[in-house]
């Protein structure tokens, strides 16, 4: 005898199987499009080449530990987190209830990093700083068009440290730029700065939303030539009731 409460409706089982299959496909596509698979394969090949005694069947834990130490597993976690992050409307509703102004920043890729054209053993990472907040993208394989992907909420604070209300006339007085820094991690785990940009974000107070291509300036003698560009979108949440004209920004 099987209690009725334990009987499984075939239609419900089919729906659950379809949901699981869809979830698996979403995860696979996110890992593929974000370059995570490529990053793991490249690291595994390098690890096996440097450890000639490695037995793939017997020493899997050793490889997983190395992946964790290198930050690859953390990269996978962040990549999946981005795939299942709240939608802009959900974010906007949450922020509106909080009564504070935030900048919703999305990083949509990089282009023109020609110094990385033949440097396939290194990785690139974009760091984001605003006031006291710090974020960074996942490490991606070094290439001319790095697949930087990240989204974050930058809380805006007044000079007193209190949250900034969604008032454009008060936000325009916040002169802190958004700092963008691209770093490169080399095979020996050393890290160098590729370039940076101090982003003047206040033009968003004219429209509430903007997309832009930001030039990452090189360092030293290379500062006259961009190291590459990063594609961004920036949204002000919640949208102020009154925006400003460009002459007042």
GROMACS .gro file of C-alpha atoms in nm:
model
  249
    1UNK     CA    1   0.000   0.000   0.000
    2UNK     CA    2   0.137   0.346  -0.098
    3UNK     CA    3  -0.019   0.649   0.074
    4UNK     CA    4  -0.181   0.892  -0.170
    5UNK     CA    5   0.043   1.170  -0.039
    6UNK     CA    6   0.346   0.984  -0.170
    7UNK     CA    7   0.211   0.917  -0.519
    8UNK     CA    8   0.389   1.120  -0.787
    9UNK     CA    9   0.181   1.287  -1.054
   10UNK     CA   10   0.342   1.197  -1.391
   11UNK     CA   11   0.278   1.549  -1.523
   12UNK     CA   12   0.449   1.704  -1.219
   13UNK     CA   13   0.745   1.467  -1.262
   14UNK     CA   14   0.777   1.563  -1.629
   15UNK     CA   15   0.762   1.932  -1.540
   16UNK     CA   16   1.030   1.888  -1.273
   17UNK     CA   17   1.254   1.701  -1.518
   18UNK     CA   18   1.209   1.980  -1.772
   19UNK     CA   19   1.299   2.243  -1.511
   20UNK     CA   20   1.614   2.050  -1.414
   21UNK     CA   21   1.715   2.014  -1.780
   22UNK     CA   22   1.660   2.388  -1.835
   23UNK     CA   23   1.868   2.470  -1.527
   24UNK     CA   24   2.151   2.247  -1.647
   25UNK     CA   25   2.143   2.413  -1.989
   26UNK     CA   26   2.151   2.760  -1.830
   27UNK     CA   27   2.453   2.664  -1.618
   28UNK     CA   28   2.632   2.509  -1.917
   29UNK     CA   29   2.572   2.817  -2.134
   30UNK     CA   30   2.687   3.055  -1.860
   31UNK     CA   31   3.010   2.860  -1.805
   32UNK     CA   32   3.072   2.834  -2.179
   33UNK     CA   33   2.998   3.198  -2.271
   34UNK     CA   34   3.194   3.330  -1.973
   35UNK     CA   35   3.508   3.143  -2.079
   36UNK     CA   36   3.509   2.934  -1.761
   37UNK     CA   37   3.546   2.601  -1.943
   38UNK     CA   38   3.836   2.743  -2.144
   39UNK     CA   39   4.001   2.874  -1.830
   40UNK     CA   40   3.972   2.538  -1.650
   41UNK     CA   41   4.107   2.343  -1.948
   42UNK     CA   42   4.404   2.578  -1.988
   43UNK     CA   43   4.490   2.555  -1.618
   44UNK     CA   44   4.451   2.175  -1.614
   45UNK     CA   45   4.682   2.136  -1.915
   46UNK     CA   46   4.944   2.357  -1.752
   47UNK     CA   47   4.912   2.174  -1.419
   48UNK     CA   48   4.953   1.831  -1.580
   49UNK     CA   49   5.250   1.954  -1.784
   50UNK     CA   50   5.424   2.079  -1.469
   51UNK     CA   51   5.341   1.762  -1.269
   52UNK     CA   52   5.456   1.473  -1.485
   53UNK     CA   53   5.376   1.225  -1.207
   54UNK     CA   54   5.011   1.333  -1.192
   55UNK     CA   55   4.756   1.051  -1.232
   56UNK     CA   56   4.422   1.193  -1.348
   57UNK     CA   57   4.227   0.896  -1.205
   58UNK     CA   58   4.403   0.872  -0.868
   59UNK     CA   59   4.487   1.236  -0.793
   60UNK     CA   60   4.167   1.425  -0.875
   61UNK     CA   61   4.161   1.585  -0.528
   62UNK     CA   62   4.507   1.730  -0.593
   63UNK     CA   63   4.385   1.899  -0.912
   64UNK     CA   64   4.072   2.031  -0.740
   65UNK     CA   65   4.287   2.176  -0.459
   66UNK     CA   66   4.510   2.345  -0.717
   67UNK     CA   67   4.204   2.487  -0.895
   68UNK     CA   68   4.075   2.623  -0.564
   69UNK     CA   69   4.412   2.782  -0.474
   70UNK     CA   70   4.434   2.944  -0.818
   71UNK     CA   71   4.089   3.096  -0.772
   72UNK     CA   72   3.933   2.906  -1.062
   73UNK     CA   73   3.658   2.751  -0.848
   74UNK     CA   74   3.579   3.094  -0.705
   75UNK     CA   75   3.556   3.218  -1.064
   76UNK     CA   76   3.299   2.946  -1.142
   77UNK     CA   77   3.092   3.044  -0.837
   78UNK     CA   78   3.090   3.413  -0.933
   79UNK     CA   79   3.004   3.328  -1.292
   80UNK     CA   80   2.701   3.125  -1.185
   81UNK     CA   81   2.603   3.395  -0.938
   82UNK     CA   82   2.587   3.643  -1.226
   83UNK     CA   83   2.360   3.409  -1.423
   84UNK     CA   84   2.103   3.389  -1.143
   85UNK     CA   85   2.127   3.748  -1.018
   86UNK     CA   86   1.809   3.954  -0.975
   87UNK     CA   87   1.661   4.126  -1.279
   88UNK     CA   88   1.693   4.508  -1.308
   89UNK     CA   89   1.326   4.551  -1.217
   90UNK     CA   90   1.372   4.338  -0.903
   91UNK     CA   91   1.681   4.540  -0.810
   92UNK     CA   92   1.498   4.868  -0.871
   93UNK     CA   93   1.205   4.764  -0.652
   94UNK     CA   94   1.440   4.660  -0.370
   95UNK     CA   95   1.640   4.984  -0.390
   96UNK     CA   96   1.326   5.198  -0.400
   97UNK     CA   97   1.209   5.041  -0.076
   98UNK     CA   98   1.546   5.125   0.079
   99UNK     CA   99   1.511   5.496   0.002
  100UNK     CA  100   1.874   5.539  -0.106
  101UNK     CA  101   2.048   5.617  -0.434
  102UNK     CA  102   2.264   5.351  -0.599
  103UNK     CA  103   2.446   5.313  -0.928
  104UNK     CA  104   2.376   4.983  -1.107
  105UNK     CA  105   2.695   4.909  -1.300
  106UNK     CA  106   2.720   4.632  -1.561
  107UNK     CA  107   3.045   4.532  -1.728
  108UNK     CA  108   2.980   4.394  -2.076
  109UNK     CA  109   3.324   4.300  -2.208
  110UNK     CA  110   3.659   4.438  -2.319
  111UNK     CA  111   3.822   4.510  -2.656
  112UNK     CA  112   4.155   4.613  -2.800
  113UNK     CA  113   4.391   4.468  -2.536
  114UNK     CA  114   4.648   4.393  -2.805
  115UNK     CA  115   4.933   4.340  -2.557
  116UNK     CA  116   4.752   4.018  -2.458
  117UNK     CA  117   4.733   3.880  -2.811
  118UNK     CA  118   4.995   3.608  -2.760
  119UNK     CA  119   4.989   3.584  -2.380
  120UNK     CA  120   4.752   3.288  -2.341
  121UNK     CA  121   4.896   3.162  -2.010
  122UNK     CA  122   4.796   3.474  -1.815
  123UNK     CA  123   4.458   3.599  -1.696
  124UNK     CA  124   4.301   3.945  -1.682
  125UNK     CA  125   4.072   4.090  -1.417
  126UNK     CA  126   3.882   4.420  -1.396
  127UNK     CA  127   3.865   4.582  -1.051
  128UNK     CA  128   3.595   4.836  -0.961
  129UNK     CA  129   3.620   5.088  -0.679
  130UNK     CA  130   3.375   5.354  -0.565
  131UNK     CA  131   3.410   5.533  -0.233
  132UNK     CA  132   3.478   5.250   0.016
  133UNK     CA  133   3.336   4.970  -0.203
  134UNK     CA  134   3.547   4.721  -0.399
  135UNK     CA  135   3.441   4.467  -0.661
  136UNK     CA  136   3.609   4.270  -0.938
  137UNK     CA  137   3.520   4.050  -1.230
  138UNK     CA  138   3.615   3.686  -1.258
  139UNK     CA  139   3.964   3.621  -1.393
  140UNK     CA  140   3.937   3.556  -1.768
  141UNK     CA  141   4.194   3.421  -2.017
  142UNK     CA  142   4.423   3.695  -2.143
  143UNK     CA  143   4.320   3.794  -2.496
  144UNK     CA  144   4.264   4.108  -2.710
  145UNK     CA  145   3.890   4.086  -2.632
  146UNK     CA  146   3.863   3.970  -2.269
  147UNK     CA  147   3.519   3.847  -2.166
  148UNK     CA  148   3.477   4.074  -1.863
  149UNK     CA  149   3.129   4.021  -1.717
  150UNK     CA  150   3.006   4.162  -1.388
  151UNK     CA  151   2.718   4.354  -1.235
  152UNK     CA  152   2.713   4.534  -0.902
  153UNK     CA  153   2.527   4.797  -0.703
  154UNK     CA  154   2.738   5.094  -0.593
  155UNK     CA  155   2.586   5.259  -0.289
  156UNK     CA  156   2.628   5.633  -0.285
  157UNK     CA  157   2.716   5.801   0.047
  158UNK     CA  158   2.708   6.166   0.146
  159UNK     CA  159   3.012   6.339   0.293
  160UNK     CA  160   2.865   6.265   0.636
  161UNK     CA  161   2.868   5.894   0.559
  162UNK     CA  162   2.487   5.874   0.551
  163UNK     CA  163   2.314   5.711   0.251
  164UNK     CA  164   2.250   5.948  -0.040
  165UNK     CA  165   1.878   6.002  -0.110
  166UNK     CA  166   1.761   5.969  -0.473
  167UNK     CA  167   1.777   6.344  -0.537
  168UNK     CA  168   1.972   6.452  -0.847
  169UNK     CA  169   2.040   6.800  -0.704
  170UNK     CA  170   2.219   6.640  -0.409
  171UNK     CA  171   2.386   6.359  -0.604
  172UNK     CA  172   2.559   6.604  -0.836
  173UNK     CA  173   2.768   6.714  -0.538
  174UNK     CA  174   2.921   6.365  -0.513
  175UNK     CA  175   3.245   6.407  -0.707
  176UNK     CA  176   3.399   6.066  -0.626
  177UNK     CA  177   3.482   5.888  -0.955
  178UNK     CA  178   3.435   5.517  -1.023
  179UNK     CA  179   3.787   5.372  -1.042
  180UNK     CA  180   3.847   5.095  -1.296
  181UNK     CA  181   4.175   4.901  -1.290
  182UNK     CA  182   4.272   4.610  -1.516
  183UNK     CA  183   4.533   4.370  -1.377
  184UNK     CA  184   4.712   4.074  -1.529
  185UNK     CA  185   4.805   3.761  -1.334
  186UNK     CA  186   5.105   3.577  -1.476
  187UNK     CA  187   5.173   3.200  -1.465
  188UNK     CA  188   5.403   3.249  -1.163
  189UNK     CA  189   5.106   3.409  -0.976
  190UNK     CA  190   5.262   3.757  -0.987
  191UNK     CA  191   5.027   4.041  -1.075
  192UNK     CA  192   5.084   4.363  -1.270
  193UNK     CA  193   4.862   4.662  -1.348
  194UNK     CA  194   4.766   4.688  -1.716
  195UNK     CA  195   4.591   5.024  -1.692
  196UNK     CA  196   4.321   5.228  -1.520
  197UNK     CA  197   4.046   5.482  -1.571
  198UNK     CA  198   3.876   5.729  -1.335
  199UNK     CA  199   3.516   5.733  -1.458
  200UNK     CA  200   3.316   6.054  -1.426
  201UNK     CA  201   2.968   5.905  -1.377
  202UNK     CA  202   2.758   6.217  -1.310
  203UNK     CA  203   2.644   6.261  -1.670
  204UNK     CA  204   2.395   5.985  -1.586
  205UNK     CA  205   2.205   6.254  -1.392
  206UNK     CA  206   2.086   6.389  -1.729
  207UNK     CA  207   1.924   6.068  -1.855
  208UNK     CA  208   1.919   5.816  -1.567
  209UNK     CA  209   2.083   5.550  -1.783
  210UNK     CA  210   2.383   5.539  -2.015
  211UNK     CA  211   2.607   5.295  -2.202
  212UNK     CA  212   2.969   5.382  -2.268
  213UNK     CA  213   3.302   5.258  -2.396
  214UNK     CA  214   3.577   5.350  -2.150
  215UNK     CA  215   3.943   5.377  -2.249
  216UNK     CA  216   4.180   5.205  -2.007
  217UNK     CA  217   4.496   5.418  -1.998
  218UNK     CA  218   4.832   5.244  -1.986
  219UNK     CA  219   5.099   5.328  -1.729
  220UNK     CA  220   5.417   5.531  -1.758
  221UNK     CA  221   5.541   5.583  -2.112
  222UNK     CA  222   5.243   5.383  -2.242
  223UNK     CA  223   4.989   5.622  -2.090
  224UNK     CA  224   4.935   5.808  -2.420
  225UNK     CA  225   4.803   5.494  -2.588
  226UNK     CA  226   4.498   5.312  -2.447
  227UNK     CA  227   4.576   4.964  -2.316
  228UNK     CA  228   4.225   4.865  -2.427
  229UNK     CA  229   3.861   4.960  -2.378
  230UNK     CA  230   3.586   4.830  -2.150
  231UNK     CA  231   3.215   4.835  -2.235
  232UNK     CA  232   2.986   4.943  -1.951
  233UNK     CA  233   2.627   5.033  -1.882
  234UNK     CA  234   2.529   5.245  -1.586
  235UNK     CA  235   2.181   5.298  -1.441
  236UNK     CA  236   2.066   5.522  -1.160
  237UNK     CA  237   1.829   5.349  -0.915
  238UNK     CA  238   1.570   5.448  -0.827
  239UNK     CA  239   1.518   5.705  -1.102
  240UNK     CA  240   1.492   6.054  -0.947
  241UNK     CA  241   1.168   6.238  -1.003
  242UNK     CA  242   1.364   6.524  -1.161
  243UNK     CA  243   1.685   6.489  -1.365
  244UNK     CA  244   1.934   6.764  -1.450
  245UNK     CA  245   2.031   6.936  -1.772
  246UNK     CA  246   2.389   6.888  -1.888
  247UNK     CA  247   2.491   7.246  -1.808
  248UNK     CA  248   2.417   7.183  -1.439
  249UNK     CA  249   2.634   6.872  -1.416
   0.00000   0.00000   0.00000
